XYZ file of C-alpha atoms in Angstrom:
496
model
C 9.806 27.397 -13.326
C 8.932 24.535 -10.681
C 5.493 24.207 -12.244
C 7.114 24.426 -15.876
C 9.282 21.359 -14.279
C 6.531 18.894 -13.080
C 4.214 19.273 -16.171
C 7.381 18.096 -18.374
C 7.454 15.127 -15.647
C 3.807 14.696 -16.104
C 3.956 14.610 -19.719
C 6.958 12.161 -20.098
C 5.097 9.444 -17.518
C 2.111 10.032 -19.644
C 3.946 9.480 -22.975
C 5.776 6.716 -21.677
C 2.238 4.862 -20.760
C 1.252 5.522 -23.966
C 4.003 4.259 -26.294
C 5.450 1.674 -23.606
C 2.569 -0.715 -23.286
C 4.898 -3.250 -21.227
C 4.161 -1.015 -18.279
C 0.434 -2.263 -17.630
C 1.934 -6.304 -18.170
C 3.823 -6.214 -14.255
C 3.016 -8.930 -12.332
C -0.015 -7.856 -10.035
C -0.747 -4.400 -12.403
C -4.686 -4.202 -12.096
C -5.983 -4.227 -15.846
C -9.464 -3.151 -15.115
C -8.738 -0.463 -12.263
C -7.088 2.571 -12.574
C -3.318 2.976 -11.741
C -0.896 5.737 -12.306
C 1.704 4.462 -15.314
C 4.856 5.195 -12.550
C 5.264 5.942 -8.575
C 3.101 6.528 -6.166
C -0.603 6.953 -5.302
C -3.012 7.581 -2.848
C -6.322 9.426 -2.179
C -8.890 10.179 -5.131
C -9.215 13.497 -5.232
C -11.286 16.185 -6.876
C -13.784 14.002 -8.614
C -15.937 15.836 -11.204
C -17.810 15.403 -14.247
C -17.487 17.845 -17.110
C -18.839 18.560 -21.034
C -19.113 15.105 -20.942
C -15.804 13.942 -19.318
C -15.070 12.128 -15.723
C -11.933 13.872 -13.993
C -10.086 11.777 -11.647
C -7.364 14.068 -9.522
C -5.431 11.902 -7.192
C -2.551 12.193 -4.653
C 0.286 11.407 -5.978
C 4.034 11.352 -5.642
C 5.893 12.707 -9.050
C 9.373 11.839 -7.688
C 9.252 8.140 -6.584
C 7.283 5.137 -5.492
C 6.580 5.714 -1.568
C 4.800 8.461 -0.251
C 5.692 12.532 -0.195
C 5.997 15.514 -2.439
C 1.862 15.402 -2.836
C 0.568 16.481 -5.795
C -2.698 16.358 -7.348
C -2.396 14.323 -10.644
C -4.903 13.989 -13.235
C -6.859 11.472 -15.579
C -9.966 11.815 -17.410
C -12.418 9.081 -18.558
C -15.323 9.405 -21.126
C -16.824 6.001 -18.860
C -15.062 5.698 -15.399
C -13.189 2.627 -16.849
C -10.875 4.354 -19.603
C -8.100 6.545 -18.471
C -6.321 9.159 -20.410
C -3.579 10.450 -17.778
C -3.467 14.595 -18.693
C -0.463 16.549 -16.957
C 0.634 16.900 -13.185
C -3.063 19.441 -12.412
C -1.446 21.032 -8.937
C 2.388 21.019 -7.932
C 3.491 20.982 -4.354
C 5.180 24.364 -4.238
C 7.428 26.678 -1.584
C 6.852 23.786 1.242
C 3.223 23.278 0.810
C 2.192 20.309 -0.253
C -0.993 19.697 -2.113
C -3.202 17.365 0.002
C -6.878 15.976 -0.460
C -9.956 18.087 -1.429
C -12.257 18.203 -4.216
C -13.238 20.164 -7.766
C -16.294 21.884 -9.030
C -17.362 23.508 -12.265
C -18.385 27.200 -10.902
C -20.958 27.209 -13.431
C -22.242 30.962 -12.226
C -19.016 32.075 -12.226
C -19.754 32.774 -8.419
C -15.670 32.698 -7.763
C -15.295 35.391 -10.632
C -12.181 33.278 -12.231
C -13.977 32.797 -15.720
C -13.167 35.459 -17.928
C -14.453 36.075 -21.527
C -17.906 33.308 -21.034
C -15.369 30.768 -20.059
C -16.915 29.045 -17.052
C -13.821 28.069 -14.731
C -13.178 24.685 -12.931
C -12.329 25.372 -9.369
C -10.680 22.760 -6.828
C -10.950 22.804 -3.446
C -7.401 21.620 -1.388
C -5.889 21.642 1.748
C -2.365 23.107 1.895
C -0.018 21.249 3.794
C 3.083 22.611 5.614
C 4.453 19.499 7.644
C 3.759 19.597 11.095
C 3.236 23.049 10.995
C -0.269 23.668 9.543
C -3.063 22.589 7.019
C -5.351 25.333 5.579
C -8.042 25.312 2.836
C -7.031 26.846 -0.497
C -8.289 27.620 -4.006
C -6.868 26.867 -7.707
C -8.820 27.434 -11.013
C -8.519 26.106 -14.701
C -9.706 27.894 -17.821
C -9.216 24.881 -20.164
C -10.912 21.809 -18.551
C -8.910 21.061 -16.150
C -5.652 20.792 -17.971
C -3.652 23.730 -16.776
C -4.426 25.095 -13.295
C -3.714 28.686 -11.613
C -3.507 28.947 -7.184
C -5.122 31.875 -5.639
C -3.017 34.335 -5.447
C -4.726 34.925 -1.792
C -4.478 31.466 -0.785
C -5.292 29.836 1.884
C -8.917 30.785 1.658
C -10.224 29.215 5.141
C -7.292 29.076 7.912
C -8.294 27.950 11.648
C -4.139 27.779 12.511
C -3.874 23.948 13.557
C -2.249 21.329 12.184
C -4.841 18.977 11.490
C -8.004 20.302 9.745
C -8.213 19.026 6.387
C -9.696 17.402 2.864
C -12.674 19.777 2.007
C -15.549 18.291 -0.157
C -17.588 21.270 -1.524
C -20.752 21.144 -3.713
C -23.429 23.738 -4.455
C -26.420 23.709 -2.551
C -29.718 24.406 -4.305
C -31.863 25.483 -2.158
C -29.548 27.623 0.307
C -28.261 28.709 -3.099
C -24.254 28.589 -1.771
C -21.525 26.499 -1.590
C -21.271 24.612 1.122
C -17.610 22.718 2.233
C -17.422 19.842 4.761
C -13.847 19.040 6.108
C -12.239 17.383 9.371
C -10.763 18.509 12.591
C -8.966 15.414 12.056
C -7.902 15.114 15.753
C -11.070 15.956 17.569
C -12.926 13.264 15.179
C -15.198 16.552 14.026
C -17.028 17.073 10.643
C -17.543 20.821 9.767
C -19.510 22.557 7.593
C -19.411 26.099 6.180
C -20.745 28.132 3.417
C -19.718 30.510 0.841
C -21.107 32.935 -1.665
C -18.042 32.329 -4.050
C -15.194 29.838 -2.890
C -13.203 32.820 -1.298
C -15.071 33.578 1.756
C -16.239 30.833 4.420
C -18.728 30.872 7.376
C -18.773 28.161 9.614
C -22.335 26.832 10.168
C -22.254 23.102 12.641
C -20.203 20.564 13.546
C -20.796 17.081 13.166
C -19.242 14.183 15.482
C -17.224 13.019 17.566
C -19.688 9.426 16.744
C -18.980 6.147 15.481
C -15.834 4.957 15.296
C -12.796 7.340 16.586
C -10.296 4.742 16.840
C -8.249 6.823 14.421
C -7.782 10.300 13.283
C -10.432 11.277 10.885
C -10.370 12.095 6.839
C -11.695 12.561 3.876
C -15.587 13.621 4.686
C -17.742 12.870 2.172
C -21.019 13.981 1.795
C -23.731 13.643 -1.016
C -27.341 12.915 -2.025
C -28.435 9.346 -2.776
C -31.824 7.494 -4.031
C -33.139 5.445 -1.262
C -34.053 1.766 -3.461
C -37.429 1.296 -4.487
C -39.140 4.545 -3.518
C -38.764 6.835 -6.375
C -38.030 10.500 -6.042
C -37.037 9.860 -2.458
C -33.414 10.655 -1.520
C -30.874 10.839 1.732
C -27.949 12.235 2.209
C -24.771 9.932 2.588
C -21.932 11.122 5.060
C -18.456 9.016 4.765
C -15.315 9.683 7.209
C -12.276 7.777 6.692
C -10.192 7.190 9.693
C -6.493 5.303 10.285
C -7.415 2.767 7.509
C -11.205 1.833 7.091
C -13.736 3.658 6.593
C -17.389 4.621 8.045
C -20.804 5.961 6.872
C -23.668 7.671 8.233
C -27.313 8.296 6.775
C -29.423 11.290 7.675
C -30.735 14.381 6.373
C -28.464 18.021 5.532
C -30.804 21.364 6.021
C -27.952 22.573 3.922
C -26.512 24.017 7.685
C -26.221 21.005 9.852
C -26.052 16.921 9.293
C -28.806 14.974 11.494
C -27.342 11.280 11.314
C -30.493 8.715 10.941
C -29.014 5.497 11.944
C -28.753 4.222 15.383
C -25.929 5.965 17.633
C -24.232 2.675 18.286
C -24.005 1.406 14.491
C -20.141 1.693 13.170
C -21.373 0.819 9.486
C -18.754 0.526 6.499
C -19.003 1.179 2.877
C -16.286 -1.676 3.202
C -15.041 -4.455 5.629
C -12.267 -5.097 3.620
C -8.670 -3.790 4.356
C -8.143 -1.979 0.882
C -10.649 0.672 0.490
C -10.139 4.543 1.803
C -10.773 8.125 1.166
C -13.593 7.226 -1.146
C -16.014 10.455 -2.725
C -18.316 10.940 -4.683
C -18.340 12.350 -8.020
C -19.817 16.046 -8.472
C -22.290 17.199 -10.802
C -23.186 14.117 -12.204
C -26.121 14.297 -15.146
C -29.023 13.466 -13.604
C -29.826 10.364 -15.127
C -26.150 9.130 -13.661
C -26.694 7.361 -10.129
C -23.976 8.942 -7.689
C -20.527 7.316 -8.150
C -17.883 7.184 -5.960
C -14.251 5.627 -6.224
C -11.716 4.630 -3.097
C -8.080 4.456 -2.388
C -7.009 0.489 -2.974
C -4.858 0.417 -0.211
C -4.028 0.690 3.389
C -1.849 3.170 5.868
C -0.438 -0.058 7.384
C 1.418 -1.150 4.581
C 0.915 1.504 2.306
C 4.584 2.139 1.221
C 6.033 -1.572 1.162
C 3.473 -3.147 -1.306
C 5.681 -5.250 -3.702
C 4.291 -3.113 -6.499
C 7.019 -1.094 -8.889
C 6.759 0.965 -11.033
C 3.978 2.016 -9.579
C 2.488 1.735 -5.795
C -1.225 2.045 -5.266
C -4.905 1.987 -7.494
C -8.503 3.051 -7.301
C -11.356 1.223 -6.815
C -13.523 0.032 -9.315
C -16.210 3.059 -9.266
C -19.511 2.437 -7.535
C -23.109 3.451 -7.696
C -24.531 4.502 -4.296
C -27.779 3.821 -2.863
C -28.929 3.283 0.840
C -32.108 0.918 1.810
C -33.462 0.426 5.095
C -32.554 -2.929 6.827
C -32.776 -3.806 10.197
C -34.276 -0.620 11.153
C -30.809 1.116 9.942
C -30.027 2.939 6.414
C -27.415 0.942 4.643
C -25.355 1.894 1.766
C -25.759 -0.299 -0.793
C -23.193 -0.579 -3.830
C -22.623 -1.713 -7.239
C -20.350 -1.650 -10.212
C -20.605 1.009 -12.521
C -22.133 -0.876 -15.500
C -19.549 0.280 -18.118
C -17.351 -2.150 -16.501
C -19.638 -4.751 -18.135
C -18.067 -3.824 -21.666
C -14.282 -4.944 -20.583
C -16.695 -8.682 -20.756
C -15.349 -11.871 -22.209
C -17.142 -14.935 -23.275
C -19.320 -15.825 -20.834
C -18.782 -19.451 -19.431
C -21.918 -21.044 -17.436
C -20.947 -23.558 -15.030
C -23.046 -26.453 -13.754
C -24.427 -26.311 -10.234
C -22.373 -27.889 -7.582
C -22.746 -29.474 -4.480
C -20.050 -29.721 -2.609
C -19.222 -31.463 0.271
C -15.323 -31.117 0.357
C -13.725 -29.731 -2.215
C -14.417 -29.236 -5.992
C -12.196 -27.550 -8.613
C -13.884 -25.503 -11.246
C -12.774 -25.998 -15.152
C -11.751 -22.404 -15.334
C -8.410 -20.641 -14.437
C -7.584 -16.669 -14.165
C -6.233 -14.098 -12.319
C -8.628 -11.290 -14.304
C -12.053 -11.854 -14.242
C -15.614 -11.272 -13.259
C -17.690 -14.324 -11.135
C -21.203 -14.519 -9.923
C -22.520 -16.789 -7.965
C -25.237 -17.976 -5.012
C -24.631 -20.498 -2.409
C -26.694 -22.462 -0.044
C -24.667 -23.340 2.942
C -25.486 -26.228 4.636
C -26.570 -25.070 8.378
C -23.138 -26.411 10.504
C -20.813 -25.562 7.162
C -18.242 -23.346 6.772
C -18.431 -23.303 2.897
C -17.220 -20.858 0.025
C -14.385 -20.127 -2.825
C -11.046 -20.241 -3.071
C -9.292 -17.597 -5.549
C -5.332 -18.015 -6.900
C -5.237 -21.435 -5.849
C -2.024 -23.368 -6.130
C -1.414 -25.952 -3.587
C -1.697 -25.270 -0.544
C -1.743 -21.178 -1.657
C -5.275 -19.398 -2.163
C -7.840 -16.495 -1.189
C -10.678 -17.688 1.150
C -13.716 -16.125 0.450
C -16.171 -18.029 2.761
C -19.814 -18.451 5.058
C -19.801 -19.762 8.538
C -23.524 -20.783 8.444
C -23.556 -21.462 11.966
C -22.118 -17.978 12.881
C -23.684 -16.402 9.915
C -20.222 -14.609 9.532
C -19.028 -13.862 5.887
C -15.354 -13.095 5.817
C -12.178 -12.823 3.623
C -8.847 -14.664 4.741
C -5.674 -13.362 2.701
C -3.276 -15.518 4.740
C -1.987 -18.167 2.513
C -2.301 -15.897 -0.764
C 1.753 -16.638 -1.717
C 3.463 -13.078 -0.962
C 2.784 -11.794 2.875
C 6.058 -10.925 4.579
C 7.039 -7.655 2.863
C 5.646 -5.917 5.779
C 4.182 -7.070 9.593
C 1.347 -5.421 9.839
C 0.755 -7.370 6.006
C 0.785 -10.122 7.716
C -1.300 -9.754 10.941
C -3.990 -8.062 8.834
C -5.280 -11.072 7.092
C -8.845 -12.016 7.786
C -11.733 -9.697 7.799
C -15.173 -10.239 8.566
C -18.570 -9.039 9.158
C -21.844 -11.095 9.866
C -24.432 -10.911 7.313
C -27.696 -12.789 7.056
C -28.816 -15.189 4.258
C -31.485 -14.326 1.985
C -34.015 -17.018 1.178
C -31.142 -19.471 2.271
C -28.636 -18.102 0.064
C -25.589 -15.670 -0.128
C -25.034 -13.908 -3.449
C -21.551 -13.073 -4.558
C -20.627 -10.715 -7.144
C -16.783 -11.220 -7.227
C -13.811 -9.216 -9.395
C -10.323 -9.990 -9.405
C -7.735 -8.352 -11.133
C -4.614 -9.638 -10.861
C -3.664 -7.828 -7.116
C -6.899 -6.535 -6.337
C -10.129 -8.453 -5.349
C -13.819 -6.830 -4.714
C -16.830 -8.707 -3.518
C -20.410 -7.447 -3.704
C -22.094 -9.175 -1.082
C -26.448 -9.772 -1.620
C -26.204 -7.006 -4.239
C -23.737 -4.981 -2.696
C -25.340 -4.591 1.099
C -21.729 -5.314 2.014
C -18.164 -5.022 -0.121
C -14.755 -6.184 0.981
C -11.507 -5.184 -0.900
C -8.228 -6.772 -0.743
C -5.096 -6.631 -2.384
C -3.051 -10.139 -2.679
C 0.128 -10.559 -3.951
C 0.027 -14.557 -5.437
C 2.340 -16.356 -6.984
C 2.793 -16.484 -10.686
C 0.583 -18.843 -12.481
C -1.520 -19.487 -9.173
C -4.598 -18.968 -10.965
C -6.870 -22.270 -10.261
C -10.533 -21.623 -8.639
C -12.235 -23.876 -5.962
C -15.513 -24.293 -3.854
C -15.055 -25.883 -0.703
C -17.495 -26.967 2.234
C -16.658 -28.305 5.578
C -19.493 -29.972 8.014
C -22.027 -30.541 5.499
C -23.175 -30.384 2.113
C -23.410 -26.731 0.242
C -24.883 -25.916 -2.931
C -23.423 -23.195 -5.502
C -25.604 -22.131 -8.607
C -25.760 -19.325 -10.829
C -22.119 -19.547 -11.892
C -21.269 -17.211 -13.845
C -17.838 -16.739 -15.059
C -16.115 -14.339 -17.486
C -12.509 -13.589 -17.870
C -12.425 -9.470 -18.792
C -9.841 -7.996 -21.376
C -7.680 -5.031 -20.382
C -8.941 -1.324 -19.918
C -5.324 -0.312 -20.978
């Protein structure tokens, strides 16, 4: 009867997006990144491609707009930028709630769940009873992903603690099994194990405590990416989320244990941003399909008090993955998916600028795409200014002198809805010119911004919260002359 219950709830907020278009026109609604229609939000979850179809399972609340009651809720894309929300997938249930984890299409029918040729979808969660336990267990769909079925010997994997949590599982060629990694969230510990068929897990390494452990640890996520310009050659990518940032290791997986690549000492981010968490990556991609993964746009900090309504929370625009070696150290490098390309407007080529103060541009938005390359001048502190109305903006900017890059959200309009809000407003992270220049690859959508730094070697997400109608753009340079070329502007139309 419960489950009856929350796919009617599902199916009203989905009809309600559909025939109500008013609610994706809010103030601050992101029109190019994806957004439940009402409440709350928060990890991606169970990201898997399908007969041709992107799933998107997220954590979500079906009851209001904070967090609790987790659920997984479900949307499905035919290009990672169109959303079709489908019905509540996995109801919290008798006291356990349905926390992070991840899907696969048993394509063997290894878990035995497909009956009559149908190949089942299976996702991978951990059950939560509040500060009690967490335990992995199992659910399976029959129809795509549209109607799901729990184990009926659930949990599957259960170690008795309280904090052990968010399995990623994928199928392992060569050791021909399934392997899941998941946290001992406390003891800042990856684990692996295997299994023949979802059901029954062995436990095969551990993985950590490295890197940052200022927080307690979540959402592992671990997959195979192209190293750039070397063909055919591949590492494996291992991402930890942790209080509310995130951190990534390189290395190679035997399909038993992770051997991190990178130097011991490196704490390296798939973003320096305060908006970006509990990012995976998608499985069983096509093979001509880059790996993709998609983050949480928000933070633990503030989370709940966001002056969002009627809904709280988004995803990240998805992004391809690929590491490169810099500075003797693998790093992650990041783009757009290119279907985002197709939300495009007219493009608008501005003039090159130097700038020695200040310098408005001729163009005005709160939803668009921006490229650009500067040349600081050596002593400058020089860069763009986003939502600008008086004395209100979004700093984007270069401290040549430094060579620090950073973000500064402190005069964006809308900041005292919560202290920590406030005190967590500039964010930054020292990155080196190349040939003289910095290259920015810039999208803001109305509440959320994302910068591509030198072809996404570095990304920072933020949300802001500006005033209405604060919308004007401006380069600025202090202690010396900068130049800005390659401007690129286009304001992009609505994915909704």
């Amino acid at each position: 009867m419960y489950f009856k219950k929350m796919i009617l709830i599902s199916l009203c907020l989905a009809n309600v997006a559909m025939a109500q278009t008013k609610l994706y026109t809010e103030q601050f609604r992101p029109q190019f990144h994806f957004s439940p229609a009402t409440n709350w939000c928060n990890d991606p979850n169970g990201l898997v491609y399908n007969n041709g179809t992107y799933h998107l399972f997220y954590q979500h609340n079906p009851f209001g707009n904070v967090w609790g009651h987790m659920t997984w809720a479900h949307a499905t894309s035919k290009d990672l930028i169109h959303w079709k929300h489908q019905p509540i997938a996995i109801p919290e249930e008798n006291g356990v709630m349905i926390f992070s984890g991840t899907c696969v299409v048993d394509k063997n029918n290894t878990s035995g769940f497909g009956k009559d040729g149908t190949i089942p979808m299976v996702a991978v969660y951990t059950g939560h009873i509040e500060n009690v336990n967490q335990s992995q267990c199992i659910a399976y769909s029959l129809d795509d992903g549209i109607t799901w079925t729990k184990y009926a010997n659930n949990p599957v994997l259960d170690i008795h603690k309280k904090d052990f949590r968010d399995p990623k599982i994928f199928w392992h060629a060569q050791k021909k099994y399934w392997v899941m990694a998941l946290v001992l969230s406390v003891e800042h510990m990856v684990q692996f194990y295997s299994s023949p068929n979802l059901k029954d897990w062995k436990h095969l390494s551990n993985f950590g405590p490295v890197g940052d452990t200022s927080g307690v640890w979540e959402c592992p996520d671990l997959t195979q990416v192209p190293v750039e310009g070397i063909p055919g050659k591949k590492k494996w990518l291992l991402q930890t989320s942790q209080n509310a940032s995130m951190q990534y290791f390189v290395g190679e997986f035997d399909g038993v244990s992770f051997k991190n690549e990178n130097k011991t000492t490196a704490i390296l981010r798939p973003d320096y941003g305060p908006d970006y968490y509990a990012a995976i990556a998608y499985n069983q991609l096509p093979a001509t399909v880059l790996p993709t993964a998609i983050g949480w746009v928000n933070n633990w900090n503030y989370a709940n008090d966001i002056p969002t309504t009627p809904w709280k929370s988004a995803m990240s625009l998805p992004r391809n993955l690929s590491v490169k070696k810099i500075n003797n150290n693998w790093i992650l490098m990041q783009k757009p998916v290119p279907a985002v390309n197709a939300l495009r407007k007219q493009l608008i080529t501005l003039s090159t600028e130097v700038v020695a103060a200040n310098k408005l541009l001729p163009v005005k938005s709160t939803q668009f795409e921006m490229e650009l390359s500067i040349e600081p001048a050596s002593t400058s502190i020089c860069g763009i200014k986003l939502a600008k109305a008086g004395d209100d903006y979004f700093e984007i900017g270069y401290d040549a002198a430094k060579q620090l890059f950073y973000v500064d959200r402190s005069k964006t309009g809308n900041i005292s809805f919560n202290e920590n809000f406030k005190k967590l407003t500039r964010f930054e992270k020292s990155i080196a010119l190349k040939n003289k220049k910095l290259q920015l690859h810039i999208y803001f959508d109305n509440s959320i911004v994302e910068i591509f730094v030198n072809d996404g070697e570095a990304v920072f997400t933020a949300q802001i919260f500006p005033e209405e109608n604060n919308s004007a753009i401006e380069l600025f340079s202090t202690g010396g002359k900068s130049q800005f070329s390659g401007i690129n502007f286009r304001e992009m139309k609505s994915a909704w």
